[in-house]
Amino acid sequence: MTTIPVKDEWKAHTKVDEATYEAWYKKSVEDPEGFWAEHAKRLDWVKEPTKIKNVNYMYPDVSIKWFEDGELNVCYNCVDRHLEKRGDQTAILWEKDEPGDAETISFKQLHARVQKFANVLKELGINKGDRVVIYLPMIPEAAISMLACARIGAVHSVVFAGFSSDALADRINGSGAKLVITADEAPRGGRNTPLKANADKGLAKCEDSVKCLVVQRTGGDVAWNEGRDFWLHEVSEKVGDECPCETMNAEDPLFILYTSGSTGKPKGVVHTSGGYLVYASFTHEVIFDYKDGDIYWCTADVGWVTGHSYIVYGPLANGATTLVFEGTPAYPSASRFWDVCETHKVNQFYTAPTAIRALMGKGDSFVEGKDLSSIKILGTVGEPINPEAWNWYYRVVGKERCPVVDTWWQTETGGVLITPLPGAHALKPGLASKPFFGVQPVMLEPESGKVIETTEAEGVLAIKDSWPGQMRTVFGDHERFMNTYFQQYKGYYFSGDGARRDADGYWQITGRVDDVINVSGHRMGTAEIESALVAHEKVSEAAVVGFPHDLKGQGIYCYVTLMSGTEPSDALREELIKHVRGEIGPFAKPDAIQFAPDLPKTRSGKIMRRILRKIAENDTGSLGDTSTLADPSVVDDLIANRQSAS
Ligand code: WT7
């Protein structure tokens, strides 16, 4: 295993060197109240908190509160407080899908646009505590609408524009939203997605009272539902320019973000105001070594938590220039990322392993010759990064000049929990490395739940004690929150990930140990894909597993049992693939569908997924014990008809 020691240049410009890390980390776990009281001061509070931490991790009474008597407004902290010092500095740098005509929005302009937008929300009847679904492409209004909600105390729930109309409807209904914000069309990779048309289909499955606010992005034709639909530019003309910030309690919800789990429908992860913003802004500053004046770019979509914490809230709370990118890494060519870095002199670049692997596959020529000397830090997030991709990123993109921060976290955690800090930690390719301040990872034995004390070990990853950015509940279902994260291993937050720890105490995250799969950084429950499949009239039963995929990290392998009398065919296979895409979204497209007359079940009727995983992985030599199956011969048929994945 190669180790890259901290270079002197990295130490020179960082705020947190190794000694500082050790001292701060010690303080953060020995005196969390003192540590976080101090770091809460990075925000502007209407009323400074005096009660710092109030946490019960013990099932079935889990309750998490930070800064509970504090009052603040998140939008004020991300916009208004910067006006005096950096009103004319660019807050949002918008790189459109088509290269060449980027737009800049200064903090002053952002302030004006957010206030207008907030008044539009009020005009449409949105009040403090109401939920608003945001279904937008990567345009400035995505960030502006989030901030406008925060300004008036409305709770946003952003739905990734790649989700289908059915998934959108589930989220509108699940959150009880009164309003959906969308755009006429979403340009991406040179093609326009009819976003308003998708929203119309979703809204058809919702209460008639749900309104729809439409941003004009392309000017393309849209169907119009008079009385329900409103153009942003039209309502904007009617409302005032100024909108005061609502004073919120630190524990008032800021947003809901739906994410997939191992069972049931996606859960509405709830994040609150004070702790979330302290954690997002602090991690953004320290992990990316962010300095005043830096141009910071995270390539994620605001539809995912990465976009919330590290495109919008963290960077803007720190007064950063945050780049909002509408396009894709491959359009118009595989040099797009590097062209954007060169043109805008990007200082921090944060992307996903799946993008790195795809670009690595195109060859070095797309990077060579680009001036990437402005970049100081390279970051990755979303899935385990294989050492080959890590090394390519470090050597070919970073020219061995920039530390790579492999940041492990989750929708639930609000911000990064495990990462190397540039300037403090030697780097090991593929290892997320060390806990952030206040984070106490523990390795548990999966079966017994015992804490593994040996340094070099493998097990499941759990976290002892809370940090301010942690999710507080599942929207409308606190039981589900406790059952999912706190029931299996009492006294700990269970991440759902497996991990290894090396002799130096460095953490490596190996991937999910539950029925969640990660395809190109998109998180999905196998149960969701199964329920999409069985919703098809010709399918009687389905079992879905992940398998290793060179580019996507994991691929989707589906075993499908058809209704009796239905014949398997390639046409039906295509139809089912299309069906799943339609039910969930294009990113959930199955890579392989195997028609299976029977699935391997125990005598009590439980599907043995372990066996299905092995077959999908083509690792049939080590199927393990199949004698407990009701009908062991099922396995031979499955092996004989294994599909090679696309
Ligand atoms: C799951 C969370 C956190 C924002 C994006 C994903 C996997 C995430 C890493 C990493 C290995 C990672 C985990 C985690 N994951 N980052 N650096 N190394 N695995 O958020 O959709 O909530 O998914 O992504 O499996 O549990 P998410």
XYZ file of C-alpha atoms and ligand atoms in Angstrom:
673
model
C 0.000 0.000 0.000
C 1.464 3.341 -1.037
C 1.361 6.195 1.436
C 1.852 9.775 0.369
C 3.278 11.846 3.212
C 1.977 15.365 3.789
C 3.945 17.743 1.582
C 5.402 20.946 2.973
C 3.352 23.049 0.522
C 0.154 21.498 1.862
C 1.146 22.237 5.439
C 2.115 25.763 4.543
C -1.344 26.920 3.535
C -3.541 24.890 5.845
C -5.297 25.951 9.009
C -5.162 22.469 10.510
C -1.789 20.744 10.589
C -1.219 17.392 12.278
C -0.688 18.800 15.781
C -3.761 21.010 15.501
C -5.806 18.046 14.301
C -4.756 15.955 17.284
C -5.429 18.756 19.781
C -8.793 19.732 18.308
C -9.893 16.145 17.909
C -9.084 15.399 21.551
C -11.000 18.438 22.717
C -13.934 17.632 20.403
C -14.506 14.185 21.897
C -13.588 14.974 25.506
C -15.540 18.215 25.699
C -18.022 18.277 22.821
C -20.074 21.033 24.464
C -17.076 23.336 24.769
C -15.803 22.479 21.300
C -19.095 23.033 19.495
C -20.033 26.115 21.540
C -16.845 27.671 20.234
C -17.394 26.632 16.617
C -21.060 27.671 16.655
C -19.696 31.212 16.793
C -18.843 30.965 13.111
C -22.539 31.697 12.442
C -24.481 34.899 13.094
C -27.172 34.072 15.630
C -30.220 36.145 16.492
C -29.879 34.527 19.887
C -26.663 32.672 20.699
C -27.250 29.170 22.011
C -26.485 28.419 25.665
C -27.664 24.798 25.595
C -25.228 23.113 23.255
C -25.976 19.421 23.173
C -28.931 17.350 24.293
C -28.682 13.838 22.919
C -30.112 10.471 23.849
C -28.753 7.659 21.658
C -30.498 4.862 23.543
C -33.205 2.977 21.672
C -36.233 3.408 21.960
C -35.888 6.985 23.256
C -33.572 8.439 20.637
C -33.627 12.215 20.578
C -31.024 14.547 19.098
C -30.843 18.282 19.712
C -28.033 20.760 19.213
C -28.002 24.449 20.144
C -31.667 24.060 21.118
C -32.197 27.519 22.591
C -30.355 29.259 19.750
C -32.159 31.322 17.112
C -30.952 32.180 13.639
C -31.873 32.326 9.986
C -29.945 30.091 7.589
C -30.510 32.339 4.557
C -29.249 35.354 6.496
C -26.053 33.444 7.226
C -25.585 32.426 3.594
C -26.474 35.759 1.990
C -27.219 38.900 4.019
C -24.281 38.754 6.367
C -21.843 38.824 3.458
C -23.233 41.998 1.876
C -21.083 44.442 3.745
C -17.753 42.748 3.137
C -18.318 41.028 -0.205
C -21.486 42.378 -1.771
C -19.876 42.608 -5.213
C -18.043 39.292 -5.030
C -19.508 36.461 -7.115
C -21.607 34.154 -4.984
C -22.891 31.869 -7.732
C -20.932 31.191 -10.881
C -23.306 29.479 -13.271
C -21.767 27.332 -15.991
C -24.536 26.375 -18.399
C -24.855 23.167 -20.351
C -23.564 24.898 -23.494
C -20.006 26.078 -22.913
C -19.018 29.691 -23.291
C -21.602 31.935 -21.678
C -21.282 31.531 -17.930
C -23.221 33.938 -15.721
C -22.179 35.418 -12.418
C -24.417 36.416 -9.528
C -22.871 38.614 -6.844
C -23.930 38.387 -3.210
C -25.844 41.654 -3.721
C -27.693 40.230 -6.713
C -28.289 36.962 -4.889
C -29.791 38.925 -1.996
C -32.175 40.684 -4.375
C -33.184 37.512 -6.223
C -33.691 35.485 -3.039
C -35.908 38.192 -1.532
C -37.999 38.384 -4.706
C -38.326 34.632 -4.765
C -39.303 34.529 -1.094
C -42.059 37.057 -1.780
C -43.260 34.923 -4.687
C -43.502 31.961 -2.307
C -45.523 34.055 0.131
C -47.755 35.287 -2.693
C -48.505 31.636 -3.503
C -49.545 31.041 0.097
C -46.381 29.482 1.518
C -45.841 30.113 5.228
C -43.313 29.115 7.872
C -43.316 25.325 8.305
C -44.958 24.588 4.920
C -43.218 22.108 2.630
C -42.080 23.024 -0.878
C -40.819 20.499 -3.424
C -38.043 21.749 -5.706
C -37.713 19.836 -9.009
C -35.238 21.891 -10.992
C -32.201 21.499 -13.217
C -28.859 22.948 -12.134
C -29.807 26.588 -12.643
C -29.323 29.456 -10.181
C -32.996 29.198 -9.167
C -32.228 25.794 -7.638
C -30.062 27.475 -4.986
C -32.175 30.636 -4.916
C -35.385 28.727 -4.201
C -33.726 26.732 -1.409
C -32.476 29.943 0.194
C -35.860 31.635 -0.286
C -37.545 28.772 1.587
C -34.985 29.055 4.375
C -35.578 32.810 4.503
C -39.279 32.457 5.286
C -38.980 29.248 7.305
C -40.527 26.954 4.689
C -39.090 23.432 4.520
C -37.751 22.440 1.116
C -37.567 18.968 -0.296
C -35.415 18.897 -3.408
C -36.146 16.077 -5.849
C -33.359 15.267 -8.326
C -34.532 16.217 -11.842
C -33.563 12.723 -13.030
C -36.355 11.174 -10.969
C -39.477 10.040 -12.796
C -42.912 11.593 -12.355
C -43.963 8.695 -10.096
C -41.016 9.225 -7.773
C -41.809 12.955 -7.770
C -45.457 12.296 -6.859
C -44.407 10.031 -3.965
C -42.214 12.807 -2.576
C -44.847 15.532 -2.993
C -47.410 13.382 -1.232
C -44.993 12.063 1.378
C -43.903 15.523 2.465
C -47.381 17.066 2.164
C -45.963 19.832 -0.028
C -48.218 22.741 -1.066
C -46.043 23.808 -3.972
C -43.748 22.299 -6.594
C -41.096 24.451 -8.239
C -39.972 23.274 -11.674
C -38.697 24.575 -15.030
C -40.033 24.337 -18.555
C -37.134 22.174 -19.691
C -33.818 20.916 -18.361
C -30.885 21.144 -20.805
C -28.210 18.569 -20.074
C -25.548 17.063 -22.283
C -26.974 18.871 -25.320
C -30.497 17.488 -24.860
C -33.588 19.002 -23.260
C -35.634 17.003 -20.759
C -39.286 18.117 -20.627
C -39.279 18.762 -16.899
C -42.611 20.604 -16.682
C -44.288 17.737 -18.549
C -42.830 15.269 -16.015
C -44.041 17.475 -13.177
C -47.525 17.586 -14.766
C -47.643 13.789 -14.783
C -46.550 13.691 -11.154
C -48.995 16.403 -10.094
C -51.835 14.401 -11.634
C -51.263 11.945 -8.768
C -51.438 14.660 -6.079
C -54.101 16.788 -4.402
C -55.599 19.450 -6.669
C -54.540 22.126 -4.196
C -50.806 21.613 -4.923
C -49.564 24.571 -6.967
C -46.773 24.647 -9.515
C -44.274 27.483 -9.956
C -42.399 27.361 -13.259
C -39.011 28.853 -14.076
C -38.504 29.681 -17.733
C -35.179 28.089 -18.685
C -35.393 27.365 -22.423
C -38.669 28.955 -23.522
C -39.812 25.566 -24.833
C -43.529 24.800 -25.137
C -45.330 23.612 -22.021
C -48.885 22.579 -21.227
C -50.552 24.996 -18.819
C -53.013 24.333 -16.033
C -54.659 27.697 -15.346
C -55.099 28.397 -11.651
C -52.534 25.760 -10.662
C -49.473 26.849 -12.676
C -47.613 30.147 -12.253
C -44.632 31.559 -14.141
C -41.907 32.785 -11.812
C -41.263 35.862 -13.968
C -44.945 36.824 -13.940
C -45.509 36.497 -10.190
C -42.173 38.264 -9.566
C -43.526 41.413 -11.253
C -46.383 41.599 -8.777
C -44.457 41.246 -5.513
C -42.200 43.560 -3.504
C -38.392 43.622 -3.514
C -37.748 43.189 0.172
C -38.436 40.249 2.401
C -37.219 40.040 5.993
C -35.680 36.857 7.393
C -37.885 34.789 9.668
C -36.226 34.050 13.009
C -35.997 30.297 13.405
C -35.150 28.050 16.297
C -31.933 26.056 15.801
C -33.982 22.853 15.815
C -36.618 24.009 13.311
C -36.434 21.846 10.178
C -34.487 23.308 7.260
C -35.117 20.564 4.733
C -36.333 17.066 3.993
C -34.379 14.950 1.547
C -35.636 11.543 0.497
C -33.142 8.707 0.421
C -33.329 4.969 -0.118
C -33.007 2.359 2.567
C -32.983 -1.414 2.620
C -36.741 -1.725 3.038
C -39.877 0.114 2.045
C -40.276 3.443 0.323
C -37.568 6.116 0.481
C -37.336 7.915 3.812
C -37.638 11.659 4.295
C -34.403 12.545 6.085
C -34.972 15.658 8.216
C -32.180 18.166 8.830
C -32.600 21.151 11.102
C -31.183 24.666 10.968
C -28.455 25.460 13.500
C -26.464 22.267 13.873
C -26.659 21.483 10.168
C -25.267 24.858 9.119
C -22.503 24.889 11.742
C -21.420 21.445 10.555
C -21.745 22.069 6.796
C -19.809 25.340 6.922
C -17.107 24.130 9.304
C -16.417 20.927 7.344
C -16.416 22.871 4.064
C -13.786 25.275 5.351
C -11.462 22.730 6.953
C -11.693 19.789 4.546
C -11.367 21.888 1.398
C -8.921 24.275 3.026
C -11.238 27.033 1.857
C -9.841 30.581 1.954
C -11.491 33.922 1.226
C -11.639 34.518 -2.510
C -11.365 30.865 -3.548
C -13.455 29.578 -6.456
C -14.978 26.336 -5.294
C -16.617 23.718 -7.503
C -18.585 20.655 -6.483
C -19.953 18.823 -9.539
C -22.853 17.141 -7.709
C -26.515 17.934 -8.326
C -28.503 19.857 -5.723
C -30.937 16.929 -5.814
C -28.504 15.009 -3.584
C -27.218 15.886 -0.135
C -23.781 16.719 -1.540
C -25.388 19.567 -3.446
C -27.198 20.793 -0.340
C -24.181 20.840 1.970
C -21.330 21.484 -0.432
C -22.782 23.523 -3.293
C -25.291 25.659 -1.438
C -25.215 25.833 2.357
C -21.592 25.167 3.390
C -19.869 27.298 0.731
C -22.352 30.199 0.876
C -22.261 30.308 4.684
C -18.497 30.739 4.254
C -18.909 33.512 1.673
C -17.435 31.389 -1.108
C -17.897 31.641 -4.838
C -19.690 28.394 -5.616
C -19.827 27.076 -9.152
C -23.177 25.666 -10.272
C -22.754 23.379 -13.285
C -25.712 22.472 -15.462
C -23.952 20.059 -17.790
C -22.284 16.650 -17.797
C -18.627 15.542 -17.713
C -18.830 14.256 -21.302
C -20.437 17.184 -23.154
C -19.322 18.498 -25.543
C -16.255 16.351 -24.836
C -14.487 14.500 -22.051
C -12.398 17.596 -21.340
C -15.383 19.623 -20.090
C -14.505 19.450 -16.381
C -10.940 20.534 -17.062
C -12.019 23.296 -19.456
C -14.285 24.696 -16.745
C -11.505 24.455 -14.121
C -9.114 26.263 -16.472
C -11.562 28.984 -17.545
C -12.817 29.828 -14.066
C -9.547 29.158 -12.219
C -11.184 26.704 -9.861
C -9.349 26.250 -6.541
C -11.193 23.266 -5.069
C -12.674 20.523 -7.219
C -15.036 17.931 -5.717
C -16.522 15.074 -7.750
C -17.526 11.402 -7.650
C -15.440 8.267 -8.317
C -17.811 7.222 -11.102
C -16.973 10.414 -13.046
C -13.261 9.933 -12.404
C -13.397 6.344 -13.671
C -15.338 7.354 -16.776
C -12.892 10.156 -17.623
C -9.882 7.973 -16.877
C -11.300 5.514 -19.403
C -11.285 8.205 -22.121
C -7.536 8.628 -21.790
C -5.135 11.259 -20.479
C -5.257 13.387 -23.627
C -8.409 15.164 -22.438
C -6.565 16.465 -19.368
C -3.124 17.075 -20.823
C -2.474 20.618 -21.943
C -5.156 22.097 -19.678
C -3.925 24.627 -17.165
C -5.117 23.215 -13.870
C -2.584 25.074 -11.755
C -5.304 26.945 -9.853
C -6.533 23.723 -8.218
C -5.353 23.265 -4.620
C -7.537 20.400 -3.409
C -9.214 17.481 -5.152
C -12.141 15.785 -3.456
C -14.183 12.665 -4.032
C -17.476 11.429 -2.574
C -20.325 9.026 -3.030
C -18.815 5.555 -3.195
C -15.565 3.753 -2.504
C -12.818 4.922 -4.860
C -10.578 2.215 -6.265
C -6.828 2.922 -5.957
C -6.366 3.057 -9.777
C -8.903 5.859 -10.094
C -7.489 7.601 -7.010
C -3.975 7.483 -8.490
C -5.141 8.783 -11.847
C -6.908 11.677 -10.140
C -3.862 12.454 -8.018
C -1.248 12.115 -10.768
C -2.918 13.069 -14.034
C -5.383 15.707 -12.817
C -3.518 16.953 -9.747
C 0.038 16.467 -11.133
C 0.913 15.218 -7.629
C 0.500 18.785 -6.380
C -2.916 18.511 -4.729
C -4.057 16.404 -1.808
C -7.030 14.165 -2.586
C -9.700 14.152 0.117
C -11.797 10.970 -0.038
C -14.805 12.069 2.001
C -17.124 9.473 3.501
C -20.576 10.571 4.580
C -24.279 10.039 3.942
C -27.539 11.910 3.422
C -28.196 11.135 7.071
C -24.959 12.631 8.370
C -25.481 16.110 6.853
C -21.761 16.579 6.296
C -18.489 14.655 5.981
C -17.623 12.322 8.880
C -14.461 10.554 7.718
C -11.795 12.134 5.491
C -8.138 13.000 5.441
C -7.473 16.683 6.136
C -5.085 18.284 3.659
C -2.012 19.277 5.607
C -2.702 16.959 8.537
C -2.875 13.411 7.201
C -0.675 11.308 4.988
C -2.789 10.040 2.097
C -3.571 6.423 1.295
C -5.310 5.784 -2.045
C -8.770 4.315 -1.480
C -8.957 5.080 2.236
C -11.334 7.667 3.681
C -8.790 7.791 6.517
C -9.608 9.726 9.708
C -12.664 11.005 11.578
C -13.574 14.675 11.439
C -13.765 16.630 14.706
C -16.389 15.334 17.092
C -16.895 12.102 15.140
C -16.205 8.815 16.941
C -16.356 5.892 14.509
C -16.443 2.405 15.987
C -15.975 -0.974 14.339
C -18.566 -3.542 15.368
C -18.744 -7.293 14.931
C -21.717 -7.647 12.573
C -23.384 -10.528 14.442
C -22.705 -9.828 18.108
C -22.506 -6.051 17.841
C -19.396 -6.102 20.043
C -16.936 -3.257 19.610
C -13.728 -4.445 17.965
C -10.831 -2.817 19.800
C -7.956 -4.236 17.728
C -6.638 -1.510 15.449
C -6.328 -3.664 12.337
C -9.802 -5.076 11.826
C -12.832 -5.489 9.611
C -16.475 -5.090 10.578
C -19.428 -2.758 10.279
C -19.162 0.972 10.797
C -21.146 2.679 13.520
C -20.767 6.054 15.202
C -20.665 6.614 18.916
C -22.368 9.821 19.999
C -23.815 12.619 17.914
C -22.388 15.488 15.823
C -24.319 18.684 15.010
C -25.051 17.848 11.351
C -26.794 14.563 12.104
C -30.350 13.949 10.820
C -32.960 14.338 13.552
C -35.777 12.100 12.386
C -37.567 10.562 9.431
C -40.279 12.979 8.358
C -43.510 11.926 10.007
C -42.077 8.644 11.327
C -39.715 8.842 14.293
C -40.187 5.092 14.938
C -38.761 4.322 11.535
C -35.818 6.607 12.284
C -35.019 4.753 15.498
C -35.614 1.324 14.008
C -33.399 1.970 11.004
C -30.395 3.498 12.706
C -30.452 2.717 16.437
C -32.170 -0.598 17.017
C -29.699 -3.166 15.749
C -26.664 -1.921 17.692
C -27.815 -0.260 20.898
C -26.170 3.020 21.773
C -24.744 3.624 18.308
C -25.753 5.195 15.008
C -25.464 2.370 12.465
C -24.257 3.539 9.062
C -25.175 0.490 6.960
C -21.591 0.411 5.637
C -18.842 -2.143 6.106
C -15.303 -0.988 6.871
C -11.699 -1.984 7.441
C -9.197 -0.286 9.712
C -5.473 -0.578 9.007
C -2.549 -0.673 11.411
C -2.344 3.143 11.403
C -6.003 3.430 12.392
C -6.996 4.599 8.894
C -10.578 3.777 7.873
C -11.487 2.231 4.555
C -15.173 2.093 3.698
C -15.925 -1.060 1.743
C -19.572 -0.501 0.789
C -23.070 -1.233 2.000
C -23.770 -4.295 4.085
C -27.552 -3.925 3.712
C -29.811 -4.166 0.667
C -28.851 -0.734 -0.579
C -26.876 -0.454 -3.794
C -24.820 2.402 -5.107
C -24.875 2.826 -8.879
C -22.663 5.658 -10.132
C -23.067 7.294 -6.738
C -26.890 7.024 -6.926
C -28.246 5.301 -3.876
C -31.089 2.830 -4.347
C -32.862 0.205 -2.338
C -33.046 -3.150 -4.110
C -36.580 -3.323 -2.651
C -37.584 -0.228 -4.653
C -36.457 -1.797 -7.922
C -38.211 -5.029 -6.979
C -41.466 -3.237 -6.308
C -41.155 -1.403 -9.642
C -40.712 -4.778 -11.370
C -43.625 -6.522 -9.671
C -45.820 -3.532 -10.536
C -45.544 -4.782 -14.147
C -48.494 -6.980 -15.085
C -46.364 -9.813 -16.437
C -44.114 -10.138 -13.377
C -45.041 -12.307 -10.437
C -41.876 -12.028 -8.371
C -38.525 -10.249 -8.503
C -35.257 -10.195 -6.589
C -32.628 -7.552 -7.260
C -28.968 -7.533 -6.244
C -25.924 -5.382 -6.942
C -22.773 -6.678 -8.643
C -19.345 -5.062 -9.143
C -19.293 -2.855 -12.256
C -16.090 -1.334 -13.647
C -17.500 2.105 -14.381
C -20.582 2.433 -12.222
C -19.174 0.892 -9.061
C -22.189 -1.366 -8.850
C -24.612 -2.563 -11.492
C -28.218 -3.749 -11.126
C -28.967 -7.450 -11.636
C -32.624 -8.524 -11.596
C -34.052 -12.019 -11.253
C -37.604 -12.021 -12.547
C -40.261 -14.715 -12.273
C -43.025 -14.242 -14.833
C -46.759 -14.800 -14.411
C -47.682 -18.323 -15.443
C -48.404 -18.520 -19.139
C -46.054 -15.619 -19.955
C -43.092 -16.560 -22.149
C -39.693 -14.970 -21.591
C -38.357 -12.981 -24.556
C -35.814 -10.297 -25.375
C -38.663 -7.932 -26.150
C -40.085 -8.445 -22.678
C -36.650 -7.885 -21.201
C -36.468 -4.511 -22.962
C -39.995 -3.681 -21.846
C -39.102 -4.372 -18.199
C -35.965 -2.246 -18.401
C -38.043 0.610 -19.799
C -40.642 0.059 -17.118
C -38.130 0.368 -14.253
C -36.645 3.522 -15.789
C -40.120 4.974 -15.989
C -41.059 4.077 -12.421
C -37.866 5.360 -10.756
C -35.646 7.227 -13.212
C -33.060 6.586 -15.949
C -30.256 5.988 -13.426
C -32.145 2.914 -12.122
C -31.911 1.119 -15.474
C -31.255 -2.597 -14.873
C -27.979 -3.925 -16.318
C -29.196 -7.515 -16.508
C -32.534 -9.263 -16.309
C -32.562 -12.990 -15.833
C -35.857 -14.797 -16.193
C -36.009 -17.293 -13.347
C -38.788 -19.881 -13.102
C -38.017 -20.085 -9.366
C -36.012 -18.135 -6.819
C -33.865 -19.801 -4.154
C -35.910 -19.743 -0.960
C -35.553 -21.171 2.501
C -38.292 -23.474 3.759
C -39.863 -20.484 5.455
C -40.036 -18.712 2.110
C -37.217 -16.191 2.559
C -35.233 -15.454 -0.615
C -31.545 -16.274 -0.130
C -29.973 -13.157 -1.569
C -26.466 -14.275 -0.728
C -26.780 -16.931 -3.442
C -28.267 -14.493 -5.945
C -25.408 -12.071 -5.324
C -22.809 -14.766 -5.914
C -24.411 -15.794 -9.204
C -24.661 -12.176 -10.377
C -20.985 -11.699 -9.491
C -20.177 -14.908 -11.407
C -18.609 -16.309 -8.273
C -20.497 -19.588 -8.368
C -17.566 -21.574 -6.997
C -18.297 -20.306 -3.478
C -22.042 -20.429 -3.112
C -21.802 -21.715 0.439
C -24.380 -23.894 2.069
C -27.425 -24.423 -0.123
C -28.834 -27.348 1.842
C -31.302 -25.179 3.747
C -33.071 -24.291 0.512
C -36.557 -25.633 0.017
C -35.477 -26.811 -3.448
C -31.672 -26.779 -3.953
C -32.015 -27.660 -7.661
C -33.271 -24.119 -8.327
C -29.678 -22.959 -8.066
C -28.454 -25.085 -10.992
C -31.024 -23.541 -13.283
C -30.049 -20.043 -12.155
C -26.361 -20.716 -12.813
C -27.079 -22.235 -16.215
C -29.057 -19.192 -17.311
C -26.839 -16.470 -15.885
C -26.941 -13.268 -17.952
C -23.854 -11.300 -18.787
C -24.502 -7.711 -17.873
C -24.538 -4.826 -20.329
C -23.504 6.028 0.953
C -24.316 7.266 1.239
C -22.511 11.567 1.010
C -22.948 12.173 -0.176
C -23.183 11.279 -1.342
C -23.822 9.955 -1.061
C -21.359 5.595 0.142
C -20.317 7.879 0.268
C -18.193 7.397 0.291
C -16.773 7.307 0.323
C -16.969 4.966 0.308
C -18.933 6.193 0.254
C -21.579 4.820 1.418
C -22.664 5.604 2.120
N -20.247 6.534 0.237
N -19.085 8.407 0.297
N -15.991 8.396 0.334
N -16.217 6.072 0.332
N -18.324 4.993 0.273
O -24.840 10.050 -0.090
O -26.694 8.860 -1.250
O -26.679 9.122 1.257
O -25.091 7.563 0.108
O -22.582 6.304 -0.095
O -22.006 3.525 1.111
O -23.405 4.834 3.044
P -25.908 8.909 0.002
